[in-house]
XYZ file of C-alpha atoms in Angstrom:
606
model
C 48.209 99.206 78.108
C 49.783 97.799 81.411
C 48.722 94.849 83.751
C 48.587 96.682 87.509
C 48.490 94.089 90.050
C 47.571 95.287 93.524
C 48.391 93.133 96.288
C 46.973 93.646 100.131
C 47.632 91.072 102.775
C 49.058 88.830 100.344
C 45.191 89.014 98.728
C 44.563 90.708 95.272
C 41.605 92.943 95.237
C 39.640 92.852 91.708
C 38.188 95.896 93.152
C 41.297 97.914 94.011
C 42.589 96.832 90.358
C 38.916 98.199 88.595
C 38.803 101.035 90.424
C 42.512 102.659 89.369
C 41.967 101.512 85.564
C 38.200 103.157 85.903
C 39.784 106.103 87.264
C 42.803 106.326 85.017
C 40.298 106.145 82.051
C 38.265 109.311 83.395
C 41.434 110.946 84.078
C 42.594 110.311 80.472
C 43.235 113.333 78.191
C 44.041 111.151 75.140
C 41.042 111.521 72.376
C 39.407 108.381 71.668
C 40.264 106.224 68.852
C 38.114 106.128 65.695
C 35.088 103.808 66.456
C 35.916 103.390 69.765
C 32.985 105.108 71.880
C 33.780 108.167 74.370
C 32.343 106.491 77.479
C 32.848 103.073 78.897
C 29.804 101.540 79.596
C 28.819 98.472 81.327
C 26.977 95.520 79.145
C 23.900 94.525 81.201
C 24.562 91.275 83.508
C 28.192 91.225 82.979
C 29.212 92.336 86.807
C 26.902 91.760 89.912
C 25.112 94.918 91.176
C 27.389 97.339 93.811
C 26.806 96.101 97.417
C 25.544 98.257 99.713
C 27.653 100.787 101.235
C 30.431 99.887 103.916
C 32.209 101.667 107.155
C 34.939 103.405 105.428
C 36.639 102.049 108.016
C 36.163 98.585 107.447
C 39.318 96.367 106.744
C 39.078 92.587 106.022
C 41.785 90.258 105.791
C 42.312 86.915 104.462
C 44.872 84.632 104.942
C 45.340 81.161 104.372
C 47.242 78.845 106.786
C 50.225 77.408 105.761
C 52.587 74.870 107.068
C 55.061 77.988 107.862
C 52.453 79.716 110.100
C 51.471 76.631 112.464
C 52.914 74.700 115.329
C 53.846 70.470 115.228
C 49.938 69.666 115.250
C 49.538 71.649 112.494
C 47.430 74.012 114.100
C 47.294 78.128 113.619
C 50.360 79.650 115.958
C 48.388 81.769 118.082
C 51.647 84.219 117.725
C 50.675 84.495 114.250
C 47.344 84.747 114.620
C 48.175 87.808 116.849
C 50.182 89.283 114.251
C 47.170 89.343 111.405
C 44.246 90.599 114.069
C 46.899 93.756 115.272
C 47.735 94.459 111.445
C 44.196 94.409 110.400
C 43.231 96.569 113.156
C 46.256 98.890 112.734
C 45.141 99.564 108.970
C 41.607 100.038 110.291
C 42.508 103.095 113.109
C 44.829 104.196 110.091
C 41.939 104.634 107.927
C 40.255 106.930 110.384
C 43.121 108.846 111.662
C 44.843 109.381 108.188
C 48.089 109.367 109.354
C 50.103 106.550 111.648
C 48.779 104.394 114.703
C 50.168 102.624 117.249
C 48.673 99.897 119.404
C 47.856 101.379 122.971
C 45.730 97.934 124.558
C 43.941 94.891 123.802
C 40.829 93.739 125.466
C 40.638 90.049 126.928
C 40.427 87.676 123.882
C 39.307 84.262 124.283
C 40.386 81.977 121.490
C 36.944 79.523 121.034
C 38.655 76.596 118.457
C 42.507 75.853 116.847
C 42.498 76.480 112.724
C 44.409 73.860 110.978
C 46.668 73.705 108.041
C 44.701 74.488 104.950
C 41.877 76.269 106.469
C 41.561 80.212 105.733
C 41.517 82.886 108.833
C 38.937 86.136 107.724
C 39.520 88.472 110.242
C 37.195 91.533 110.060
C 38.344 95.296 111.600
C 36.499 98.502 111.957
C 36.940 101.810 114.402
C 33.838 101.401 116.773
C 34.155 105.232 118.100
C 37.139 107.986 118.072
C 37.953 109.483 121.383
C 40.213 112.677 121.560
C 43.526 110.729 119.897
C 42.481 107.440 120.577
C 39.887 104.973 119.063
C 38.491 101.648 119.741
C 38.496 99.218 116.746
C 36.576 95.390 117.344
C 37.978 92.584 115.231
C 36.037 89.821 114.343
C 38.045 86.452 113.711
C 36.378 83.251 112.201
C 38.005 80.500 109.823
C 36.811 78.942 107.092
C 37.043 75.388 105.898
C 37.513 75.358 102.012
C 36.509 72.037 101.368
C 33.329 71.678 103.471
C 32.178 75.629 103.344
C 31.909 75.478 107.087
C 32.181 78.882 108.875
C 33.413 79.449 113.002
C 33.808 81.705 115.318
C 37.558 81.949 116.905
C 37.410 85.248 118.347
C 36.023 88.808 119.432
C 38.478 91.451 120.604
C 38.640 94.993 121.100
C 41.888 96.766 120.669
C 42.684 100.838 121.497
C 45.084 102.907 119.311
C 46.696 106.405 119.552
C 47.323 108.308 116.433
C 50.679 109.808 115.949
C 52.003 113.054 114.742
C 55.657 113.970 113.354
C 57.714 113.244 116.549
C 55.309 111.223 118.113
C 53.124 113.666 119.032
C 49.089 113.299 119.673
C 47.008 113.675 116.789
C 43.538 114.910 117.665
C 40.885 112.289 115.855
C 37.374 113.476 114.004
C 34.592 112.097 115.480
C 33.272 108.716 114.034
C 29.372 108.758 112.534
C 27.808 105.505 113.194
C 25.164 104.682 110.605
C 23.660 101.013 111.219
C 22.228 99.731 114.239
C 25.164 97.503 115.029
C 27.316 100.089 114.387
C 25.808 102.794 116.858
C 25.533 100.043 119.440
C 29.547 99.405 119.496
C 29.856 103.502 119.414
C 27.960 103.827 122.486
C 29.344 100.645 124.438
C 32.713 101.804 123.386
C 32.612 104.540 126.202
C 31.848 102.050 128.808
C 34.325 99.602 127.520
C 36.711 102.266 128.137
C 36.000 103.314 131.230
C 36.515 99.401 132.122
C 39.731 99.574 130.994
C 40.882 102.548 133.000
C 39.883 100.982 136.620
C 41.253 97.585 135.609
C 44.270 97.684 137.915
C 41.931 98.992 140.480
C 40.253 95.841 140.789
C 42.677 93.581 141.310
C 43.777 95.478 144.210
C 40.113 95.743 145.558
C 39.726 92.216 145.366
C 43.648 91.601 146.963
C 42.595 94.020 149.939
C 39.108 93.488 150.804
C 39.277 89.815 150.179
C 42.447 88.598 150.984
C 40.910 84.835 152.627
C 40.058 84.330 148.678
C 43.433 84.311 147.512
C 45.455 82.420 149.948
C 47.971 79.379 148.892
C 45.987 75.919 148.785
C 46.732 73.581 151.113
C 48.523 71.034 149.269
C 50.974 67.799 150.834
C 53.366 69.323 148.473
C 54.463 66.136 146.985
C 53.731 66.376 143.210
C 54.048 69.642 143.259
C 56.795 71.911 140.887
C 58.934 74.463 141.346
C 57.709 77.459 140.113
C 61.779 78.654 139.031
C 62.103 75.144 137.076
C 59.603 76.999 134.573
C 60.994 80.497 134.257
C 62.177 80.896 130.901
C 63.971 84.310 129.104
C 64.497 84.906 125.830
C 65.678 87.921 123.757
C 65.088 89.075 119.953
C 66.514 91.470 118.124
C 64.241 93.775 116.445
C 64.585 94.161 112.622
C 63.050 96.178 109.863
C 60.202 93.294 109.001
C 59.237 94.141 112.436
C 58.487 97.202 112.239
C 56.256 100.095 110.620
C 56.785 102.551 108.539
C 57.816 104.785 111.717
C 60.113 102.315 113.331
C 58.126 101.148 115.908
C 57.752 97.604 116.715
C 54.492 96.286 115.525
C 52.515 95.476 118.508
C 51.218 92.427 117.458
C 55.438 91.402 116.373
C 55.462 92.246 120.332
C 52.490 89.571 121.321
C 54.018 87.041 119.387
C 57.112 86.695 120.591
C 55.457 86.486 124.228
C 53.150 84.060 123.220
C 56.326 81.805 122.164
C 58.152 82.524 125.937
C 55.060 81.678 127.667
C 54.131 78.477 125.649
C 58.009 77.210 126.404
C 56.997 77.891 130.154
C 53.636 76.227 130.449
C 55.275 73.043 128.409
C 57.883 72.846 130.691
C 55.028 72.483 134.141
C 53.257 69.968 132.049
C 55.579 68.128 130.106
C 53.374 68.490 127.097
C 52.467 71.060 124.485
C 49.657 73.013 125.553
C 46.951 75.736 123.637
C 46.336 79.121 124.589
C 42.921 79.555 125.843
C 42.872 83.305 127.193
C 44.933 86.695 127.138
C 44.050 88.929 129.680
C 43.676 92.419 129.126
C 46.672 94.122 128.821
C 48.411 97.515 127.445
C 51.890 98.647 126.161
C 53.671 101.130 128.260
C 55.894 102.498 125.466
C 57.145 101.646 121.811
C 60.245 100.285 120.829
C 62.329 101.038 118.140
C 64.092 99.052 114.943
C 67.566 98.259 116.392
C 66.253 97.392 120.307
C 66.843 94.605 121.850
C 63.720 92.559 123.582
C 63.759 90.738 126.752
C 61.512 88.320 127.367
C 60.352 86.607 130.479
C 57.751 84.178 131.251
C 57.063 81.940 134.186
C 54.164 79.912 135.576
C 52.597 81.903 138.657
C 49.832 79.359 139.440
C 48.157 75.841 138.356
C 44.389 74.805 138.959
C 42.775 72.136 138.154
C 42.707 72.225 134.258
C 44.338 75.784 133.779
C 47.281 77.354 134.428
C 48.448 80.830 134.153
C 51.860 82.406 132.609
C 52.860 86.095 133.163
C 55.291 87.000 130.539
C 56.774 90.616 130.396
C 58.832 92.521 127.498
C 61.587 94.936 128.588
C 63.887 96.737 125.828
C 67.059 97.957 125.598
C 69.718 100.071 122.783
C 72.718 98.646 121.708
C 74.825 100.702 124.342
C 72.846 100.244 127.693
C 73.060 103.556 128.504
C 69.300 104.056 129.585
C 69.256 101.163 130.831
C 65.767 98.542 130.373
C 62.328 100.054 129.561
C 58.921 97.896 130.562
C 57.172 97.480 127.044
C 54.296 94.977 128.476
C 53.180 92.700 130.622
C 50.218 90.139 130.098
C 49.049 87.092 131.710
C 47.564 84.419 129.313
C 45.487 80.997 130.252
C 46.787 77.933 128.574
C 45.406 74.314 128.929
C 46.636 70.997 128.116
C 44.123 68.644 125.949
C 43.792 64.980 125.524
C 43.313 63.180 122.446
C 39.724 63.884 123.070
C 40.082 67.587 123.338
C 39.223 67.932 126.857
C 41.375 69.698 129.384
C 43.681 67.191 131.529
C 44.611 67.740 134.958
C 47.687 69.705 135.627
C 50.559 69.869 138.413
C 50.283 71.903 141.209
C 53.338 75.067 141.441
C 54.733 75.674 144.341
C 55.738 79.623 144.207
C 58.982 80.593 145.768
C 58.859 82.954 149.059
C 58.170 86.802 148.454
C 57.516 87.371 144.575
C 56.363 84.162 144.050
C 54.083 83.547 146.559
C 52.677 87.173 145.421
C 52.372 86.551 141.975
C 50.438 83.002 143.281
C 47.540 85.197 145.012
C 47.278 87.735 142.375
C 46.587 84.626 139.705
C 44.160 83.273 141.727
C 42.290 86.677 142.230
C 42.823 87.561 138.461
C 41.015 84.025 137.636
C 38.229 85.179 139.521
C 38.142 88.470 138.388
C 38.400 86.902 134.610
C 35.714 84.442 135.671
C 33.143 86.894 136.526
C 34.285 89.653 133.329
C 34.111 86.570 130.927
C 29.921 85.740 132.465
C 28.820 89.115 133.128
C 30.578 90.937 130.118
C 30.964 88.701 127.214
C 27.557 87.068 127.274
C 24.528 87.771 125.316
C 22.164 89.767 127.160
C 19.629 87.531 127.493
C 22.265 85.091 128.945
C 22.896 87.055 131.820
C 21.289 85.958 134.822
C 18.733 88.404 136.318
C 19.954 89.046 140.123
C 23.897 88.111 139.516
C 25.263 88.641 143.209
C 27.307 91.604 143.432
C 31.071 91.584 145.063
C 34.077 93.407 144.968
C 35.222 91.489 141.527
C 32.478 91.926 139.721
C 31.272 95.667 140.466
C 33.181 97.082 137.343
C 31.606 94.218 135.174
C 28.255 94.446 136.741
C 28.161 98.139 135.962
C 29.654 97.783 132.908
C 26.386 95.383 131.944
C 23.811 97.474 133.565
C 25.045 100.260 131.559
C 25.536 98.782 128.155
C 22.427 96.795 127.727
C 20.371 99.978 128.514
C 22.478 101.846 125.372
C 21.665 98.442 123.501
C 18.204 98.652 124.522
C 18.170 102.327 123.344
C 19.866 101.803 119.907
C 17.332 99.217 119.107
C 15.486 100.289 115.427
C 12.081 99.171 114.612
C 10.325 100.830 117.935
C 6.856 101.026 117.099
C 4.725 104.164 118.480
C 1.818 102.792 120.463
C -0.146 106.159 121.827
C 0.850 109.306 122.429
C -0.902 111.320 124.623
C -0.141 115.726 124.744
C 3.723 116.003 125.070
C 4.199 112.103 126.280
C 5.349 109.780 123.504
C 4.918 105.319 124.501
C 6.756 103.069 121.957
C 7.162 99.198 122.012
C 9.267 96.807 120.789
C 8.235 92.840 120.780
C 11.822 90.313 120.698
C 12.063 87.524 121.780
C 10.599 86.884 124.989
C 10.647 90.345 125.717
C 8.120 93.448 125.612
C 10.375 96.533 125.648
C 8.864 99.689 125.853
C 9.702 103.391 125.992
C 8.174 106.518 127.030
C 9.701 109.735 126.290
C 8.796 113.639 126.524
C 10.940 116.955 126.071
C 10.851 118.885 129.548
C 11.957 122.557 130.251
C 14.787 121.659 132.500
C 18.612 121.732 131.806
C 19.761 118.066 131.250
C 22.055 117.850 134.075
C 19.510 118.640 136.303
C 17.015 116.660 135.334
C 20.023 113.796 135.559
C 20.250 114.533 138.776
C 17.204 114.093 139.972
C 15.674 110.871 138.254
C 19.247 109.111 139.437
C 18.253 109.163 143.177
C 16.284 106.531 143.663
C 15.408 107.634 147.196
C 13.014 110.743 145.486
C 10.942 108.065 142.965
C 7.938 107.583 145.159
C 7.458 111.639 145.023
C 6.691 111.045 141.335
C 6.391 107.460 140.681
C 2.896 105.613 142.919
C 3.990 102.443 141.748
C 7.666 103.518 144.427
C 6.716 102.607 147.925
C 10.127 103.420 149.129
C 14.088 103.476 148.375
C 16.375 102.455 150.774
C 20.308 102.864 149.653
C 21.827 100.108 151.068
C 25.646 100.526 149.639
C 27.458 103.458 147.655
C 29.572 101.351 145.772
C 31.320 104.629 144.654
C 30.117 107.990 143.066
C 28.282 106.607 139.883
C 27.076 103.412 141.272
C 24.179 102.867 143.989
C 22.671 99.819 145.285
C 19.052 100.067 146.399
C 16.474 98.363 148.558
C 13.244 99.195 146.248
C 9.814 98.354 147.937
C 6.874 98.667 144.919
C 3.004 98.715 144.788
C 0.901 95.081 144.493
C 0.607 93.868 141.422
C -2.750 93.026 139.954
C -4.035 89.975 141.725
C -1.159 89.363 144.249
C -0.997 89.202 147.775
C 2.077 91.047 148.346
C 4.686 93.909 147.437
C 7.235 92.960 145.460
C 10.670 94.277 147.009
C 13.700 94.645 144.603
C 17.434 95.052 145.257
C 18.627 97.342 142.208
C 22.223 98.419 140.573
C 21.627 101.922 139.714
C 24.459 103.458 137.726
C 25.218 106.832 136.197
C 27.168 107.962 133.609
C 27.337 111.745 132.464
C 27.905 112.040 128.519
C 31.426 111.212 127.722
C 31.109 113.396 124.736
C 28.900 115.801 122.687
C 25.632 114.189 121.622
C 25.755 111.508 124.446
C 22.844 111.304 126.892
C 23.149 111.250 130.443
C 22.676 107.643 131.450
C 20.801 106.139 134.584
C 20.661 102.291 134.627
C 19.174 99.760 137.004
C 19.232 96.263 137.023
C 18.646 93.393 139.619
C 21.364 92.181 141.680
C 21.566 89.932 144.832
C 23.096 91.076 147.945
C 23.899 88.416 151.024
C 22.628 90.937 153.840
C 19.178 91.509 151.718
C 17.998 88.311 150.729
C 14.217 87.514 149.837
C 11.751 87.781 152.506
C 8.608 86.177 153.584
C 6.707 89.748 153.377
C 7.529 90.668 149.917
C 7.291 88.882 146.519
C 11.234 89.767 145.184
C 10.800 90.986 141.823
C 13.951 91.249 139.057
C 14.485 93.891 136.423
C 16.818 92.798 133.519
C 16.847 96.483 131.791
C 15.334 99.649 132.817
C 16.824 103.422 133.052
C 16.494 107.078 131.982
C 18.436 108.370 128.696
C 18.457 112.030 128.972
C 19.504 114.308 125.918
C 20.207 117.821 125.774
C 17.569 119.967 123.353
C 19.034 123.212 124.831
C 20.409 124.977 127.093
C 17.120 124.622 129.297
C 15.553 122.360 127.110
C 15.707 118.447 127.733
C 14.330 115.167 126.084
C 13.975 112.479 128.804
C 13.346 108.718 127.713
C 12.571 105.974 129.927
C 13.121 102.376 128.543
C 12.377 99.364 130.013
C 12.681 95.361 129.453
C 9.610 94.255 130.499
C 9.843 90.511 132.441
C 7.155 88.225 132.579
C 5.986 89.276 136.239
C 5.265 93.096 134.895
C 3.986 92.134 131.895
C 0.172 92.364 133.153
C 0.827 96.150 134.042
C 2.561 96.987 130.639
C -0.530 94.614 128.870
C -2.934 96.977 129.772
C -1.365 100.280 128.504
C -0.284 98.957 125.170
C -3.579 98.055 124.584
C -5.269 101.735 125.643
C -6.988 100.363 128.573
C -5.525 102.789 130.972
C -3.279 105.799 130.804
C -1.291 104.761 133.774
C 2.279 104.951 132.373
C 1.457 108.391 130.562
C 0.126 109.491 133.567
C 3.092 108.357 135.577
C 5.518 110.303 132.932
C 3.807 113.534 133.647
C 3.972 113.253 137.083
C 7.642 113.025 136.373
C 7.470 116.076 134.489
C 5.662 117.755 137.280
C 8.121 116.680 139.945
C 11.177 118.228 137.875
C 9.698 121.152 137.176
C 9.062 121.579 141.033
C 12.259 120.642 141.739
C 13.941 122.437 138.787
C 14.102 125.768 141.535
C 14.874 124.090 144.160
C 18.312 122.385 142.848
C 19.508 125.506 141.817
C 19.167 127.188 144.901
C 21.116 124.557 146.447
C 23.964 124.349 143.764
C 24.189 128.078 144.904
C 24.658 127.835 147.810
């Protein structure tokens, strides 16, 4: 009897629309008219069959580019862009919380190609994993081409919101359920992703203190260079209702938007040419502002290299009277290059920073572009990208951890293990991908988790347990959860030599109920151990201990491992049945906690 459009995102959903007149027809209390059947039913082959079902989190968003959202090339504002990805994320943390969000941080995004004028942006949201009142949602950005069908990537971030009560307060979230694979992967990583986040400032100052012969100004003649100050550039906006919520607060992506415009103005005026936004570095608000406030702006070039150059920008707000004088919303640094008619990067201007500020903010670019450097290999590639041994420093120990960690939870979320013997209480399961043999060996043990964590993470105790452990030599306590080891092994069939390893071990105790305690090694390379003539250096991509709580004094401990091509002749022979080495090695394990099980707690009591 009426025609109910819904509109979402400037999309309508035939969905949204079926679903209220469906509804509104089983809610009906009208009797039916005469010949007119009591049910509605479906004729066969007249709508596709449901899909399967979806995170009830999930928000997707559509938009197509117009001339009004793009810049004089006719390519995508990255403003704008900004301004989609927070609002699609917003609705998703919404969706989960049930009441209002606001953004808290967003991850590093790296922007991988420009959309043009015509093309459509799908940006996909979803809440990875709920913490006590905040919640990490990834959004997946691609565009599509409507005329050709082709599909690209642009973008993966990860974004943090708080949920909000009447008067601001915290609102305490339910925990998320992850159902797929994919899905319990990202819940799992999420906890590691945030503890990233919290030691982020930390590392910059590592890096500025230990290493301060890194970040020193260039020599330079000085000629061609510019004046940091002729870039500076400040702007102010006055924030309306459109930019706001439905609480008042600015919209955070509103926010990144209007610093992405302050900071392109500054890197166009080093170059003399309009450049794209490669990078934004991770970055968080410090407080909201409010419908009525007036934003400050400020962006200036703090260093040049060769084809890069970096722009901090920062937002301070302000009332109408004054009277509280400015409050710091955010700061960010993004990456912008200049391309030729070819697309490649051209060569930039050098800055030359003013004394005291500038010359600061000069060192702390360089060290943040080799901190970004080393987060951008060792955190946002593929696995199996990841070099075995990457050499460990002071600007990559959060990243390296961060990897060693997460591709052991990977590894453990993995479906389609296959059970290949089981032998009394010890369980062996494989899984073949790719160029890799992954296996894992499990067994419940009568031993309180944390003790049993406690044990299997020192390294030094393995050869009590393990035959294949020569010795364990810790070479450097990088801090309380992460160890670096000098491991000395057994010969392997047919070689002359031990193989010697330098391992990452790193520990994580659950970060909530129904995590495992986490113990994860992987290869790195260390300048004061490098190979030597009397050992064969091995590498381990992926190996650790998952240990989950049964019971009070009840534990199940799994050990997984990646197997690489030089251990593959050991694992070989167990798969197949032709020795009970592994099995034999797990109860050993068993034996050696239960031993030690006594011990431990005499010493915790005393």
């Amino acid at each position: 009897r009426c025609l109910l459009k819904m509109v979402k995102g400037n999309v309508i959903v035939p969905e949204d629309i079926l679903s209220f007149c469906c509804n509104g027809l089983q809610g009906s209390t009208s009797p039916p008219r005469a010949g007119e059947p009591e049910e509605w039913e479906e004729a066969p082959g007249a709508m596709a069959s449901p899909s399967p079902a979806r995170n009830p989190t999930e928000v997707q968003m559509s938009q197509l580019v117009l001339p009004c959202h793009t810049n004089h090339r006719g390519e995508l504002s990255t403003g704008q862009l900004l301004k989609w990805i927070d609002t699609a994320a917003c609705l998703s943390a919404e969706r989960h919380a049930g009441c209002p969000c606001v953004t808290a941080s967003m991850d590093d995004i790296y922007f991988e190609h420009t959309i043009s004028v015509g093309q459509v942006v799908n940006i996909k949201a979803k809440v990875n994993r709920a913490f006590n009142s905040s919640m990490e949602v990834g959004i997946q950005v691609s565009y599509e081409d409507l005329c050709s069908g082709k599909h690209c990537s642009i973008c993966k971030a990860y974004a943090t919101f708080v949920a909000q009560g009447p008067l601001g307060s915290k609102v305490r979230l339910e925990p998320l359920a992850p159902q797929t694979e994919e899905e319990k992967i990202e819940y799992s990583i999420a906890a590691e992703r945030r503890r990233m986040r919290l030691v982020h400032k930390d590392t910059l100052k590592d890096l500025l203190t230990s290493s301060p012969q890194e970040t020193e100004l260039e020599t330079r003649d000085g000629s061609g260079a510019v004046p940091a100050e002729r870039t500076r550039v400040e702007s102010v906006e006055l924030v309306l209702p459109p930019h706001a919520n439905h609480q008042g607060n600015t919209f955070g992506g509103q926010i990144m938007a209007w610093m992405e415009n302050v900071a392109t103005i500054a890197a166009s005026r080093l170059c003399h040419a309009h450049p794209t936004l490669r990078a934004i570095e991770m970055f968080h608000f410090r407080g909201p502002s409010q419908v009525g406030d007036r934003l400050v702006l400020k962006a200036i070039v703090n260093n040049a290299f060769k084809n890069s150059m970096e722009v901090g920008v920062s937002a301070e707000a302000y009332g109408q009277e004054m009277s509280g004088g400015r409050r710091h919303i955010n700061s960010a640094f993004m990456t912008f290059v200049v391309l030729d008619q070819e697309g490649r990067p051209r060569t930039l201007p050098m800055v030359a920073p003013e004394p005291g500020d500038g010359e600061r903010r000069y060192r702390e670019a360089s060290a943040r572009k080799k901190i970004r450097l080393d987060r951008k290999y060792v955190v946002s590639c593929k696995q199996t990208e990841v070099p075995l041994s990457v050499p460990w420093d002071q600007s990559n120990k959060v990243y390296l951890s961060y990897n060693n960690v997460s591709a052991l939870k990977m590894l453990v979320a993995k479906a389609n293990w296959a059970l290949a013997r089981e032998k009394e209480k010890v369980r062996m399961y494989t899984l073949e991908e790719d160029r890799f043999l992954s296996f894992r060996i499990e067994m419940s043990v009568c031993i309180p988790a944390g003790r049993a964590f406690s044990l299997l993470s020192n390294l030094r105790r393995r050869h009590e347990w393990d035959s294949h452990y020569v010795s364990a030599e810790l070479v450097q306590k990088v801090d309380d959860d992460d160890m670096i080891y000098h491991v000395v092994s057994q010969k392997l069939r047919n070689e002359s030599k031990a193989q010697d390893f330098v391992i990452l071990a790193s520990r994580r105790k659950p970060c909530s109920k129904g995590d495992p305690y986490v113990v994860a090694f992987r290869s790195v390379t260390l300048p004061t151990h490098p190979a030597r003539a009397e050992f064969t250096r091995g590498e381990t991509l992926c190996s650790g201990f998952c240990i989950w709580p049964e019971s009070e004094e009840m534990s199940k401990v799994a050990y997984y491992n990646q197997a690489m091509p030089g251990y593959l002749n050991y694992v070989t022979t167990n798969v197949a049945g032709l020795s009970s080495d592994i099995c034999s090695t797990f109860a050993a394990c068993e034996k050696f906690l239960l031993k030690n099980k006594e011990d431990l707690i005499s010493r915790l009591q005393d």
